[in-house]
Amino acid sequence: MAASRPLVTVYDEKGQSTGKSVVLPAVFRAPIRTDIVNFVHDQMRRNKRQAHAVSTKAGEQTSAESWGTGRAVARIPRVRGGGTHRSGQGAFGNMCRGGRMYAPLKVWRKWHRKINLKQRRYALVSAIAASGVPSLVLAKGHSIETVPEIPLVLTDKVQDIKKTKEAVAILRKIGAWSDILKVYASKHTRAGKGKMRNRRTVMKRGPVIIYDKDNGVKKAFRNIPGVSLLSVERLNLLRLAPGGHVGRFVVWTESAFKKLDGLYGTWSKKSQQKADFNLPQPIMTNSDLGRLLKAFEIQSVLRAPIKRQARRKIKKNPLKNISLMSRLNPYAAVQKRSTLLKQLKGRRTGTTAESKVAARKARTHKSIRSNRLSGVNLVKKTSTEKVGTTTKTTTVATKTKTTVATKSS
Amino acid sequence: MTSNEKIPIPKMNRSRWGHPLVFIASIIGLAGSSAVYYAQIRARQKARNTFLEQSFYKEALELTQGYKPITEKLVEPIQPLQVDTTSKFNILSPLGAQKMQHDDVIWSVLNGQFCSYKQQKSKTQIFCANEYNLTGLCDRRSCPLANSQYATVREEKGILYLYMKVVERSHYPKKQWEKVKLHESYIRALKQINEHLIYWPRFVRHKCKQRLTKLTQYIIRTRRLMLKKTAKQELVPIKKKAERRETRHEEKAFVAANIDRAIENELLDRLKKGTYGDTYTFPVNAISLDEEDDESESEDEKEEEEEGENEQESEEEVEYVEDFDESDAEDMEDMGDDDIDEELIKALPLSKKRPLEIEYESVEIPVRGAERAGIIYCYATRNSPDDEWHVDKLEFKASNQPERYLFYDRELRRKSK
């Protein structure tokens, strides 16, 4: 579905849209892999380094010898001879004054890095793709609020301008001037020794102009602070993702924009200018995770979410917890209630001595009576009576039982 | 159940069953489902044909014939899909169809790598400096960059606006935000928000309303404060460093200006001119103000001269140093002590460059009572040229006081009495 790629309108140097539009190159659909960009940028940055080292002779130009033990001095080599301050001073060690440093720097350090071609290309492709996403360009820090469209494509006339004045006018018209004002505002002196090493001022990066044929563009734009210029044929990751962060503000010329498809290929057609290269495959065809997860196809296969998790129950003691006890033994509640009532009864009548005595009397009377009825051995009774009573008691006993029951219930 | 009885054909919906035979067939159950199936297809075909024959369709076709396809606008025609069988990358459209910007992709870049609006000033909270942010926090739902459909309420000069952005305009930064002026009445503004964000996610809608509330309160407060007096005063912060610097500069400037000297000169000028008339009795012409003369002399010489002069004259001459304080120059009443000529020396800093020499033989210093009261004058006296100078202080008391003046030195006091 190459046809599903959108169209990008071409703007003229006055910031108005010409009627023309170009199909968006497939590069802008490539996966944006910031990790690869970061890595490759990091490696690439090392390639411009110049070797530096410390002199091999530094700190070694003495014939110092250690005095050994027994002289009440530390055992580092000391300078021979006499008659000068230097004699007897420590030498050679990195801790000594005037000694050689620890691990003296050598020129044969690995200054440059090899990066795999595919990685390089992947990073570049990601950087280009990111430059087409307005959010990422904004996040990088460019002020593109006044730009008519992203990606911004200008007519080929821009390639022919020769004067910086015209260049500035163009930038103003297309709404990129605010970004350059930001560059002006950010100019400051570098912190550190770079000041005296020809790197005095530091400033932000502005837009990058990518052209196909240089008929004066480079010279026209190069004096404007912040602006970088690149040819499509030789795109530089260090300019497209400065600092290792994707999303630089890019201004394309029409012919440059059209060349991208040929340079990087579309998935269905490989690159014509790079040998055996096609755009990297994304891992997900549809990376809108939010939408995917809500989709019916996935939701229908999932189990229901567990909203309330059953946690471990604390075991409660029935002897202390009445509700639990009554669940186990319903009569327990009854029993408890009766005891409570009894207690309350006693409380209501009061616990005076008289009442206590009376209560005890009542109890004993009751007990005596019940015993008599039940046939418990009482001293006063005769045996005959006993017999008679026993028969009686059987019937009565049941009675009493019931009465007791009724009382307690 | 097959039956030979003829079932009367019931009334049916033509559209649903198609051919009447279909219906019968289904009822009878002849030849199973296949008959029904094919019949249905045929029915559909027929329906389509009837549609195609309709007049409105023909009209539409005519209209579209005049329409030019968008491909003609292109600089180059879209290439037909070429399936390249040679390369191993022969994978078709689904990949090319991947959208350019997915919010999730953007968010993973912003959250993970770099976002210029991200402010992490505290350990607990990350803020977003983007002016369109609803909550002010940096998170997935509030990020205006990572949500292609977003809305905010913003205040400009006391007027509230609703800003909305949709996916369709995401590639046109200039036209991205749709600005709607909200009603002045809070309740109506709420309704407006409900209207405009009717099918929008609940989060955005809710936060917009919250923001509206906050902003209206803020506006009310601002208006109230503006009416107060303090609002008319413009508060300017004090810059410590600048202040320190300025005070030091001021001090230095003060010292450099030599105000004393300027006043000196001014006063002497006035004296010379005669603006004071007879107020001061000392001979004005004796006062020398020539800078050139003085500069030629060295300081030591001057001092010697002065001392010499002092010794020569029997009467007391005081090196009278003109000063900004006129009080000492003024007339004083004769104290009544002839032996001692009291002159005034004000214990004030000498202007070393040009010490003024005023030579006079006798000075009458009239004292005006109340004005001189409380002022302590320092003076020097000596009985004879051979004696040493005796420095003393003299205090004049108020006129109501029994004694008009009081010598500090007891001896002198006794003498005067």
PDB file of N, CA and C in Angstrom, chain A residues 124-158:
ATOM      1  N   LEU A 124      20.976   6.553  10.789  1.00  0.00           N
ATOM      2  CA  LEU A 124      20.661   7.691   9.938  1.00  0.00           C
ATOM      3  C   LEU A 124      19.196   7.688   9.542  1.00  0.00           C
ATOM      4  N   VAL A 125      18.743   6.528   9.188  1.00  0.00           N
ATOM      5  CA  VAL A 125      17.350   6.377   8.765  1.00  0.00           C
ATOM      6  C   VAL A 125      16.403   6.726   9.910  1.00  0.00           C
ATOM      7  N   SER A 126      16.748   6.277  11.106  1.00  0.00           N
ATOM      8  CA  SER A 126      15.940   6.617  12.287  1.00  0.00           C
ATOM      9  C   SER A 126      15.913   8.116  12.519  1.00  0.00           C
ATOM     10  N   ALA A 127      17.075   8.734  12.354  1.00  0.00           N
ATOM     11  CA  ALA A 127      17.156  10.183  12.582  1.00  0.00           C
ATOM     12  C   ALA A 127      16.285  10.947  11.592  1.00  0.00           C
ATOM     13  N   ILE A 128      16.306  10.485  10.330  1.00  0.00           N
ATOM     14  CA  ILE A 128      15.480  11.150   9.321  1.00  0.00           C
ATOM     15  C   ILE A 128      14.006  10.967   9.650  1.00  0.00           C
ATOM     16  N   ALA A 129      13.666   9.758  10.045  1.00  0.00           N
ATOM     17  CA  ALA A 129      12.265   9.474  10.392  1.00  0.00           C
ATOM     18  C   ALA A 129      11.802  10.357  11.543  1.00  0.00           C
ATOM     19  N   ALA A 130      12.674  10.509  12.518  1.00  0.00           N
ATOM     20  CA  ALA A 130      12.303  11.323  13.680  1.00  0.00           C
ATOM     21  C   ALA A 130      12.149  12.787  13.321  1.00  0.00           C
ATOM     22  N   SER A 131      12.891  13.250  12.312  1.00  0.00           N
ATOM     23  CA  SER A 131      12.786  14.664  11.938  1.00  0.00           C
ATOM     24  C   SER A 131      11.441  14.970  11.305  1.00  0.00           C
ATOM     25  N   GLY A 132      10.697  13.940  10.953  1.00  0.00           N
ATOM     26  CA  GLY A 132       9.393  14.139  10.353  1.00  0.00           C
ATOM     27  C   GLY A 132       8.252  14.104  11.350  1.00  0.00           C
ATOM     28  N   VAL A 133       8.579  13.915  12.619  1.00  0.00           N
ATOM     29  CA  VAL A 133       7.549  13.883  13.651  1.00  0.00           C
ATOM     30  C   VAL A 133       7.610  15.198  14.426  1.00  0.00           C
ATOM     31  N   PRO A 134       6.601  16.058  14.302  1.00  0.00           N
ATOM     32  CA  PRO A 134       6.691  17.385  14.930  1.00  0.00           C
ATOM     33  C   PRO A 134       6.900  17.345  16.436  1.00  0.00           C
ATOM     34  N   SER A 135       6.281  16.347  17.098  1.00  0.00           N
ATOM     35  CA  SER A 135       6.436  16.265  18.554  1.00  0.00           C
ATOM     36  C   SER A 135       7.880  16.069  18.949  1.00  0.00           C
ATOM     37  N   LEU A 136       8.581  15.219  18.176  1.00  0.00           N
ATOM     38  CA  LEU A 136       9.976  14.950  18.519  1.00  0.00           C
ATOM     39  C   LEU A 136      10.853  16.164  18.255  1.00  0.00           C
ATOM     40  N   VAL A 137      10.514  16.904  17.217  1.00  0.00           N
ATOM     41  CA  VAL A 137      11.291  18.121  16.924  1.00  0.00           C
ATOM     42  C   VAL A 137      11.076  19.170  18.007  1.00  0.00           C
ATOM     43  N   LEU A 138       9.841  19.248  18.471  1.00  0.00           N
ATOM     44  CA  LEU A 138       9.540  20.177  19.574  1.00  0.00           C
ATOM     45  C   LEU A 138      10.259  19.770  20.833  1.00  0.00           C
ATOM     46  N   ALA A 139      10.242  18.454  21.092  1.00  0.00           N
ATOM     47  CA  ALA A 139      10.874  17.959  22.305  1.00  0.00           C
ATOM     48  C   ALA A 139      12.367  18.204  22.285  1.00  0.00           C
ATOM     49  N   LYS A 140      12.939  18.177  21.091  1.00  0.00           N
ATOM     50  CA  LYS A 140      14.381  18.445  20.986  1.00  0.00           C
ATOM     51  C   LYS A 140      14.688  19.873  21.405  1.00  0.00           C
ATOM     52  N   GLY A 141      13.715  20.759  21.233  1.00  0.00           N
ATOM     53  CA  GLY A 141      13.903  22.135  21.668  1.00  0.00           C
ATOM     54  C   GLY A 141      13.797  23.171  20.571  1.00  0.00           C
ATOM     55  N   HIS A 142      13.440  22.739  19.360  1.00  0.00           N
ATOM     56  CA  HIS A 142      13.305  23.718  18.291  1.00  0.00           C
ATOM     57  C   HIS A 142      11.948  24.392  18.390  1.00  0.00           C
ATOM     58  N   SER A 143      11.905  25.687  18.073  1.00  0.00           N
ATOM     59  CA  SER A 143      10.599  26.355  18.100  1.00  0.00           C
ATOM     60  C   SER A 143      10.042  26.351  16.682  1.00  0.00           C
ATOM     61  N   ILE A 144       9.157  25.433  16.438  1.00  0.00           N
ATOM     62  CA  ILE A 144       8.579  25.255  15.102  1.00  0.00           C
ATOM     63  C   ILE A 144       7.097  25.579  15.102  1.00  0.00           C
ATOM     64  N   GLU A 145       6.668  26.360  16.090  1.00  0.00           N
ATOM     65  CA  GLU A 145       5.227  26.627  16.187  1.00  0.00           C
ATOM     66  C   GLU A 145       4.706  27.411  14.993  1.00  0.00           C
ATOM     67  N   THR A 146       5.602  28.132  14.304  1.00  0.00           N
ATOM     68  CA  THR A 146       5.156  28.971  13.189  1.00  0.00           C
ATOM     69  C   THR A 146       5.453  28.360  11.829  1.00  0.00           C
ATOM     70  N   VAL A 147       5.937  27.116  11.838  1.00  0.00           N
ATOM     71  CA  VAL A 147       6.278  26.462  10.567  1.00  0.00           C
ATOM     72  C   VAL A 147       5.005  25.884   9.952  1.00  0.00           C
ATOM     73  N   PRO A 148       4.824  26.041   8.647  1.00  0.00           N
ATOM     74  CA  PRO A 148       3.570  25.574   8.050  1.00  0.00           C
ATOM     75  C   PRO A 148       3.398  24.059   8.016  1.00  0.00           C
ATOM     76  N   GLU A 149       4.472  23.306   7.824  1.00  0.00           N
ATOM     77  CA  GLU A 149       4.313  21.847   7.717  1.00  0.00           C
ATOM     78  C   GLU A 149       5.606  21.143   8.094  1.00  0.00           C
ATOM     79  N   ILE A 150       5.427  19.980   8.660  1.00  0.00           N
ATOM     80  CA  ILE A 150       6.600  19.126   8.929  1.00  0.00           C
ATOM     81  C   ILE A 150       6.340  17.788   8.260  1.00  0.00           C
ATOM     82  N   PRO A 151       7.192  17.280   7.415  1.00  0.00           N
ATOM     83  CA  PRO A 151       8.497  17.781   6.987  1.00  0.00           C
ATOM     84  C   PRO A 151       8.356  18.985   6.043  1.00  0.00           C
ATOM     85  N   LEU A 152       9.294  19.918   6.185  1.00  0.00           N
ATOM     86  CA  LEU A 152       9.206  21.164   5.440  1.00  0.00           C
ATOM     87  C   LEU A 152      10.018  21.049   4.150  1.00  0.00           C
ATOM     88  N   VAL A 153       9.324  21.196   3.020  1.00  0.00           N
ATOM     89  CA  VAL A 153       9.973  21.064   1.724  1.00  0.00           C
ATOM     90  C   VAL A 153       9.855  22.395   0.986  1.00  0.00           C
ATOM     91  N   LEU A 154      10.987  22.903   0.517  1.00  0.00           N
ATOM     92  CA  LEU A 154      10.974  24.152  -0.240  1.00  0.00           C
ATOM     93  C   LEU A 154      11.320  23.881  -1.701  1.00  0.00           C
ATOM     94  N   THR A 155      10.965  24.839  -2.542  1.00  0.00           N
ATOM     95  CA  THR A 155      11.254  24.662  -3.972  1.00  0.00           C
ATOM     96  C   THR A 155      12.761  24.678  -4.208  1.00  0.00           C
ATOM     97  N   ASP A 156      13.122  24.231  -5.383  1.00  0.00           N
ATOM     98  CA  ASP A 156      14.545  24.176  -5.730  1.00  0.00           C
ATOM     99  C   ASP A 156      15.168  25.540  -5.922  1.00  0.00           C
ATOM    100  N   LYS A 157      14.349  26.576  -5.965  1.00  0.00           N
ATOM    101  CA  LYS A 157      14.901  27.939  -6.107  1.00  0.00           C
ATOM    102  C   LYS A 157      15.823  28.284  -4.947  1.00  0.00           C
ATOM    103  N   VAL A 158      15.513  27.664  -3.831  1.00  0.00           N
ATOM    104  CA  VAL A 158      16.319  27.934  -2.633  1.00  0.00           C
ATOM    105  C   VAL A 158      17.770  27.564  -2.859  1.00  0.00           C
TER     106      VAL A 158
END
